[in-house]
Amino acid sequence: MNLLKISTSNLKDKPLTSFLSILLMALGIAIISLLLLAGKQIEEKFTRNVAGIDMVIGAKGSPLQLILSSIYQIDAPTGNIPMEEATRLTRSPLVKSVIPLSMGDNYQGYRIVGTNPKYLEHFQAEFEQGKVFENAMEIVAGAKVAKNLGLKVGDSFASQHGYDQEGHAHDAKKFKVVGILKNTNSVLDQMMVTPLESVWAVHDEEHHEEEAGKGANALKLLEEDNNAGANMPVDEGKEITSMLVKFRNPAMGMMMARSINLNSTLQTATPAIEINRLFALMGFGIDALKLIALVIIIVSGLSVFVSLYNSLKERKYEMALMLSMGASRTRLFFLLLLEGLIISVLGFVIGIILSRLGLWIMSENIEQNFHYDFNVLSLLKEEFWLFLGALFIGLLAASIPSLGIYNINISKTLADE
Amino acid sequence: MIATQNLTFAYATDKQFAFPDFSCADRETMLILGKSGKGKTTFLHLMALLLKPTGGKIQINNQEISQLSVSSAADFRAKNVGIIYQKPHFVHALSVIDNLLLSNYLAGKNQAKDKAQHLAESLGFAEHLSKKTTQLSQGEQQRVSIARALMNNPSVILADEPTSSLDDDNCMKVIDLLKKQTQEIGASLVVVTHDQRLKDVVEKRIAL
């Protein structure tokens, strides 16, 4: 027998009322915590993938789309650009390095991106198995892809055109897996990387041209490319999707970006700017949801308030009885406060579990559709504040009706009933 | 033992009470008879220190208690006085045994499960210990409230109309149990009632 036992018994005695209060608290906490978690993870993913890339050059269109497709691999590309022009434009001492990307195919929904080994270096990728591609039609698979599709070194497969599994299969040319990457916690985990020549070969095949043999050329040239961007390979008429650019001095780079946008058929996009724009757009929705969650938590506080207020009226005699049995008013005040506290703590714990469950379901869903994954289990610093907030609301809601304890006239209450 | 002298109380200037003196030794039973409105419950609440008298003296175990502060009165009451109310009231959410242990807990004493078990057996509700109090009949509930009043081995048991809502059979049973139990722990028993059935079973009585 102690205060905790009395208050839990009181809560159990009114299961529906307690359930409602706890549920409301849990829902509010779950929504806020889910928003915090998802926001944090998205932001983390977005910033990790963008690190080190100052500018993207691609076909004219939406700059946000260009960033999403080239850096995050989640939107369709804006179109193709001539490799020659992109190379010429980036031939400048301001440019530290360039990475060409060519997209257009997938295997089982995972994007196949033509590029060069510098792309792997950019992510500081390490090999779980095998080695980097050297020739056309050799391919390196990201950790998640390899795991989900069960790929290993030596496997071969035909890619499909487009970005989903329903695309037309390029049966004539088969890719051969030469390497499997370790987890990098970046977009690289969800994609497959091959030399640019493979993408050209697969698609030239459609035009009955034999180009695959030339595969190693571009690579060789790239390897000599120590002067960073100055000696990009120039393949007449070859097209790529976009080019990732690193500047020596990003501030000066902006001038170059402006001149490309004005004077060429290409466009440039700055990842940092576009991502900020995206977050600002999402921010409205997130703020609105947070407000709704806050309202739910306050309603939960109201529900605690009303149920305690009503039960105190019903339990007035009980309280007078306990006072006559030697309980002090302060002790009974804490007894009632404890009921609010238990609801807050239970609501918080259930809310946190719900949010993790929600994130896990979301993450499964997103991984299936976008090949993007979330890390589910981390506890956030903000959730500690959320906990204090929940306690505060529970205690506040409980304390107002509980103050009624100090107004009970013991003798009168005991005599009246 | 318990004794009072010249005890007076006023709810308002036109509603004043003056109570007769009496004293009740250990193991004795005192019946205070009176009709409604004569201040029976007021008298009992004064003895229980639930009300503070406007004049006069009360002694329990030869200790003067009428001038105790609110908090020491509460402490004194919890340790030395057991009260049985007209209608049995309990902490609704707790089981019978927990309601008994509650009086130990609130008085700051060790929670005596053995004692609760023993009382339940001698008062005949041992099989109901883990039930909620609302599942018990009126007579059973009254016996539980007797047990609760005895839990802290008080020096004085005060009972307010303990039998008025019971039929003749239960009435006699309850008063017998009360007398027997208070004698067992050596306490004084003061019963305040208008129930004329009790006149014949209690030797000492005064009228209001």
mmCIF file with all atom_site columns, N, CA, C and O in Angstrom, chain A residues 218-244:
data_model
loop_
_atom_site.group_PDB
_atom_site.id
_atom_site.type_symbol
_atom_site.label_atom_id
_atom_site.label_alt_id
_atom_site.label_comp_id
_atom_site.label_asym_id
_atom_site.label_entity_id
_atom_site.label_seq_id
_atom_site.pdbx_PDB_ins_code
_atom_site.Cartn_x
_atom_site.Cartn_y
_atom_site.Cartn_z
_atom_site.occupancy
_atom_site.B_iso_or_equiv
_atom_site.pdbx_formal_charge
_atom_site.auth_seq_id
_atom_site.auth_comp_id
_atom_site.auth_asym_id
_atom_site.auth_atom_id
_atom_site.pdbx_PDB_model_num
ATOM 1   N N  . ALA A 1 218 ? 37.269 6.302  -72.497 1.00 0.00 ? 218 ALA A N  1
ATOM 2   C CA . ALA A 1 218 ? 36.892 7.422  -71.646 1.00 0.00 ? 218 ALA A CA 1
ATOM 3   C C  . ALA A 1 218 ? 37.491 7.257  -70.265 1.00 0.00 ? 218 ALA A C  1
ATOM 4   O O  . ALA A 1 218 ? 37.956 8.212  -69.656 1.00 0.00 ? 218 ALA A O  1
ATOM 5   N N  . LEU A 1 219 ? 37.480 6.001  -69.800 1.00 0.00 ? 219 LEU A N  1
ATOM 6   C CA . LEU A 1 219 ? 38.031 5.735  -68.480 1.00 0.00 ? 219 LEU A CA 1
ATOM 7   C C  . LEU A 1 219 ? 39.503 6.088  -68.395 1.00 0.00 ? 219 LEU A C  1
ATOM 8   O O  . LEU A 1 219 ? 39.957 6.729  -67.466 1.00 0.00 ? 219 LEU A O  1
ATOM 9   N N  . LYS A 1 220 ? 40.204 5.672  -69.407 1.00 0.00 ? 220 LYS A N  1
ATOM 10  C CA . LYS A 1 220 ? 41.651 5.910  -69.412 1.00 0.00 ? 220 LYS A CA 1
ATOM 11  C C  . LYS A 1 220 ? 41.927 7.404  -69.365 1.00 0.00 ? 220 LYS A C  1
ATOM 12  O O  . LYS A 1 220 ? 42.752 7.893  -68.610 1.00 0.00 ? 220 LYS A O  1
ATOM 13  N N  . LEU A 1 221 ? 41.139 8.102  -70.178 1.00 0.00 ? 221 LEU A N  1
ATOM 14  C CA . LEU A 1 221 ? 41.322 9.551  -70.208 1.00 0.00 ? 221 LEU A CA 1
ATOM 15  C C  . LEU A 1 221 ? 41.028 10.152 -68.831 1.00 0.00 ? 221 LEU A C  1
ATOM 16  O O  . LEU A 1 221 ? 41.711 11.041 -68.379 1.00 0.00 ? 221 LEU A O  1
ATOM 17  N N  . LEU A 1 222 ? 39.989 9.595  -68.208 1.00 0.00 ? 222 LEU A N  1
ATOM 18  C CA . LEU A 1 222 ? 39.626 10.127 -66.906 1.00 0.00 ? 222 LEU A CA 1
ATOM 19  C C  . LEU A 1 222 ? 40.732 9.930  -65.892 1.00 0.00 ? 222 LEU A C  1
ATOM 20  O O  . LEU A 1 222 ? 40.972 10.764 -65.037 1.00 0.00 ? 222 LEU A O  1
ATOM 21  N N  . GLU A 1 223 ? 41.368 8.797  -65.990 1.00 0.00 ? 223 GLU A N  1
ATOM 22  C CA . GLU A 1 223 ? 42.423 8.527  -65.019 1.00 0.00 ? 223 GLU A CA 1
ATOM 23  C C  . GLU A 1 223 ? 43.590 9.502  -65.161 1.00 0.00 ? 223 GLU A C  1
ATOM 24  O O  . GLU A 1 223 ? 44.258 9.838  -64.199 1.00 0.00 ? 223 GLU A O  1
ATOM 25  N N  . GLU A 1 224 ? 43.799 9.933  -66.379 1.00 0.00 ? 224 GLU A N  1
ATOM 26  C CA . GLU A 1 224 ? 44.878 10.909 -66.583 1.00 0.00 ? 224 GLU A CA 1
ATOM 27  C C  . GLU A 1 224 ? 44.460 12.285 -66.114 1.00 0.00 ? 224 GLU A C  1
ATOM 28  O O  . GLU A 1 224 ? 45.257 13.210 -66.062 1.00 0.00 ? 224 GLU A O  1
ATOM 29  N N  . ASP A 1 225 ? 43.225 12.388 -65.790 1.00 0.00 ? 225 ASP A N  1
ATOM 30  C CA . ASP A 1 225 ? 42.623 13.684 -65.517 1.00 0.00 ? 225 ASP A CA 1
ATOM 31  C C  . ASP A 1 225 ? 42.996 14.201 -64.140 1.00 0.00 ? 225 ASP A C  1
ATOM 32  O O  . ASP A 1 225 ? 42.158 14.431 -63.294 1.00 0.00 ? 225 ASP A O  1
ATOM 33  N N  . ASN A 1 226 ? 44.284 14.361 -63.889 1.00 0.00 ? 226 ASN A N  1
ATOM 34  C CA . ASN A 1 226 ? 44.685 14.852 -62.580 1.00 0.00 ? 226 ASN A CA 1
ATOM 35  C C  . ASN A 1 226 ? 44.530 16.356 -62.477 1.00 0.00 ? 226 ASN A C  1
ATOM 36  O O  . ASN A 1 226 ? 44.445 16.905 -61.395 1.00 0.00 ? 226 ASN A O  1
ATOM 37  N N  . ASN A 1 227 ? 44.497 16.977 -63.621 1.00 0.00 ? 227 ASN A N  1
ATOM 38  C CA . ASN A 1 227 ? 44.341 18.429 -63.625 1.00 0.00 ? 227 ASN A CA 1
ATOM 39  C C  . ASN A 1 227 ? 42.896 18.854 -63.422 1.00 0.00 ? 227 ASN A C  1
ATOM 40  O O  . ASN A 1 227 ? 42.546 19.985 -63.669 1.00 0.00 ? 227 ASN A O  1
ATOM 41  N N  . ALA A 1 228 ? 42.125 17.925 -62.980 1.00 0.00 ? 228 ALA A N  1
ATOM 42  C CA . ALA A 1 228 ? 40.753 18.208 -62.566 1.00 0.00 ? 228 ALA A CA 1
ATOM 43  C C  . ALA A 1 228 ? 39.939 18.959 -63.590 1.00 0.00 ? 228 ALA A C  1
ATOM 44  O O  . ALA A 1 228 ? 39.916 20.179 -63.627 1.00 0.00 ? 228 ALA A O  1
ATOM 45  N N  . GLY A 1 229 ? 39.240 18.225 -64.404 1.00 0.00 ? 229 GLY A N  1
ATOM 46  C CA . GLY A 1 229 ? 38.273 18.865 -65.285 1.00 0.00 ? 229 GLY A CA 1
ATOM 47  C C  . GLY A 1 229 ? 38.878 19.479 -66.533 1.00 0.00 ? 229 GLY A C  1
ATOM 48  O O  . GLY A 1 229 ? 38.185 19.664 -67.511 1.00 0.00 ? 229 GLY A O  1
ATOM 49  N N  . ALA A 1 230 ? 40.139 19.767 -66.502 1.00 0.00 ? 230 ALA A N  1
ATOM 50  C CA . ALA A 1 230 ? 40.745 20.425 -67.654 1.00 0.00 ? 230 ALA A CA 1
ATOM 51  C C  . ALA A 1 230 ? 40.754 19.507 -68.877 1.00 0.00 ? 230 ALA A C  1
ATOM 52  O O  . ALA A 1 230 ? 40.583 19.966 -69.995 1.00 0.00 ? 230 ALA A O  1
ATOM 53  N N  . ASN A 1 231 ? 40.955 18.223 -68.647 1.00 0.00 ? 231 ASN A N  1
ATOM 54  C CA . ASN A 1 231 ? 41.090 17.299 -69.778 1.00 0.00 ? 231 ASN A CA 1
ATOM 55  C C  . ASN A 1 231 ? 39.952 16.296 -69.882 1.00 0.00 ? 231 ASN A C  1
ATOM 56  O O  . ASN A 1 231 ? 40.177 15.123 -70.032 1.00 0.00 ? 231 ASN A O  1
ATOM 57  N N  . MET A 1 232 ? 38.723 16.750 -69.678 1.00 0.00 ? 232 MET A N  1
ATOM 58  C CA . MET A 1 232 ? 37.623 15.793 -69.789 1.00 0.00 ? 232 MET A CA 1
ATOM 59  C C  . MET A 1 232 ? 37.624 15.161 -71.166 1.00 0.00 ? 232 MET A C  1
ATOM 60  O O  . MET A 1 232 ? 37.961 15.807 -72.158 1.00 0.00 ? 232 MET A O  1
ATOM 61  N N  . PRO A 1 233 ? 37.250 13.909 -71.237 1.00 0.00 ? 233 PRO A N  1
ATOM 62  C CA . PRO A 1 233 ? 37.195 13.259 -72.545 1.00 0.00 ? 233 PRO A CA 1
ATOM 63  C C  . PRO A 1 233 ? 36.148 13.937 -73.406 1.00 0.00 ? 233 PRO A C  1
ATOM 64  O O  . PRO A 1 233 ? 35.111 14.359 -72.905 1.00 0.00 ? 233 PRO A O  1
ATOM 65  N N  . VAL A 1 234 ? 36.438 14.060 -74.627 1.00 0.00 ? 234 VAL A N  1
ATOM 66  C CA . VAL A 1 234 ? 35.465 14.665 -75.530 1.00 0.00 ? 234 VAL A CA 1
ATOM 67  C C  . VAL A 1 234 ? 35.014 13.628 -76.518 1.00 0.00 ? 234 VAL A C  1
ATOM 68  O O  . VAL A 1 234 ? 35.744 13.249 -77.425 1.00 0.00 ? 234 VAL A O  1
ATOM 69  N N  . ASP A 1 235 ? 33.840 13.133 -76.331 1.00 0.00 ? 235 ASP A N  1
ATOM 70  C CA . ASP A 1 235 ? 33.298 12.156 -77.262 1.00 0.00 ? 235 ASP A CA 1
ATOM 71  C C  . ASP A 1 235 ? 32.266 12.859 -78.113 1.00 0.00 ? 235 ASP A C  1
ATOM 72  O O  . ASP A 1 235 ? 31.252 13.333 -77.610 1.00 0.00 ? 235 ASP A O  1
ATOM 73  N N  . GLU A 1 236 ? 32.538 12.928 -79.400 1.00 0.00 ? 236 GLU A N  1
ATOM 74  C CA . GLU A 1 236 ? 31.615 13.590 -80.315 1.00 0.00 ? 236 GLU A CA 1
ATOM 75  C C  . GLU A 1 236 ? 30.220 13.009 -80.167 1.00 0.00 ? 236 GLU A C  1
ATOM 76  O O  . GLU A 1 236 ? 30.030 11.798 -80.196 1.00 0.00 ? 236 GLU A O  1
ATOM 77  N N  . GLY A 1 237 ? 29.234 13.902 -79.943 1.00 0.00 ? 237 GLY A N  1
ATOM 78  C CA . GLY A 1 237 ? 27.846 13.478 -79.967 1.00 0.00 ? 237 GLY A CA 1
ATOM 79  C C  . GLY A 1 237 ? 27.389 12.658 -78.783 1.00 0.00 ? 237 GLY A C  1
ATOM 80  O O  . GLY A 1 237 ? 26.251 12.228 -78.727 1.00 0.00 ? 237 GLY A O  1
ATOM 81  N N  . LYS A 1 238 ? 28.293 12.409 -77.829 1.00 0.00 ? 238 LYS A N  1
ATOM 82  C CA . LYS A 1 238 ? 27.876 11.621 -76.671 1.00 0.00 ? 238 LYS A CA 1
ATOM 83  C C  . LYS A 1 238 ? 27.045 12.480 -75.727 1.00 0.00 ? 238 LYS A C  1
ATOM 84  O O  . LYS A 1 238 ? 27.330 13.666 -75.549 1.00 0.00 ? 238 LYS A O  1
ATOM 85  N N  . GLU A 1 239 ? 26.076 11.855 -75.112 1.00 0.00 ? 239 GLU A N  1
ATOM 86  C CA . GLU A 1 239 ? 25.249 12.607 -74.180 1.00 0.00 ? 239 GLU A CA 1
ATOM 87  C C  . GLU A 1 239 ? 25.344 12.041 -72.767 1.00 0.00 ? 239 GLU A C  1
ATOM 88  O O  . GLU A 1 239 ? 25.539 10.844 -72.577 1.00 0.00 ? 239 GLU A O  1
ATOM 89  N N  . ILE A 1 240 ? 25.251 12.935 -71.805 1.00 0.00 ? 240 ILE A N  1
ATOM 90  C CA . ILE A 1 240 ? 25.154 12.502 -70.414 1.00 0.00 ? 240 ILE A CA 1
ATOM 91  C C  . ILE A 1 240 ? 23.920 13.178 -69.804 1.00 0.00 ? 240 ILE A C  1
ATOM 92  O O  . ILE A 1 240 ? 23.274 13.987 -70.472 1.00 0.00 ? 240 ILE A O  1
ATOM 93  N N  . THR A 1 241 ? 23.614 12.832 -68.583 1.00 0.00 ? 241 THR A N  1
ATOM 94  C CA . THR A 1 241 ? 22.417 13.415 -67.965 1.00 0.00 ? 241 THR A CA 1
ATOM 95  C C  . THR A 1 241 ? 22.770 14.678 -67.206 1.00 0.00 ? 241 THR A C  1
ATOM 96  O O  . THR A 1 241 ? 22.087 15.685 -67.281 1.00 0.00 ? 241 THR A O  1
ATOM 97  N N  . SER A 1 242 ? 23.842 14.591 -66.441 1.00 0.00 ? 242 SER A N  1
ATOM 98  C CA . SER A 1 242 ? 24.230 15.769 -65.670 1.00 0.00 ? 242 SER A CA 1
ATOM 99  C C  . SER A 1 242 ? 25.679 15.649 -65.257 1.00 0.00 ? 242 SER A C  1
ATOM 100 O O  . SER A 1 242 ? 26.310 14.613 -65.453 1.00 0.00 ? 242 SER A O  1
ATOM 101 N N  . MET A 1 243 ? 26.180 16.706 -64.682 1.00 0.00 ? 243 MET A N  1
ATOM 102 C CA . MET A 1 243 ? 27.567 16.735 -64.274 1.00 0.00 ? 243 MET A CA 1
ATOM 103 C C  . MET A 1 243 ? 27.632 17.343 -62.881 1.00 0.00 ? 243 MET A C  1
ATOM 104 O O  . MET A 1 243 ? 27.075 18.416 -62.624 1.00 0.00 ? 243 MET A O  1
ATOM 105 N N  . LEU A 1 244 ? 28.280 16.604 -61.943 1.00 0.00 ? 244 LEU A N  1
ATOM 106 C CA . LEU A 1 244 ? 28.450 17.141 -60.585 1.00 0.00 ? 244 LEU A CA 1
ATOM 107 C C  . LEU A 1 244 ? 29.769 17.893 -60.538 1.00 0.00 ? 244 LEU A C  1
ATOM 108 O O  . LEU A 1 244 ? 30.796 17.374 -60.969 1.00 0.00 ? 244 LEU A O  1
#
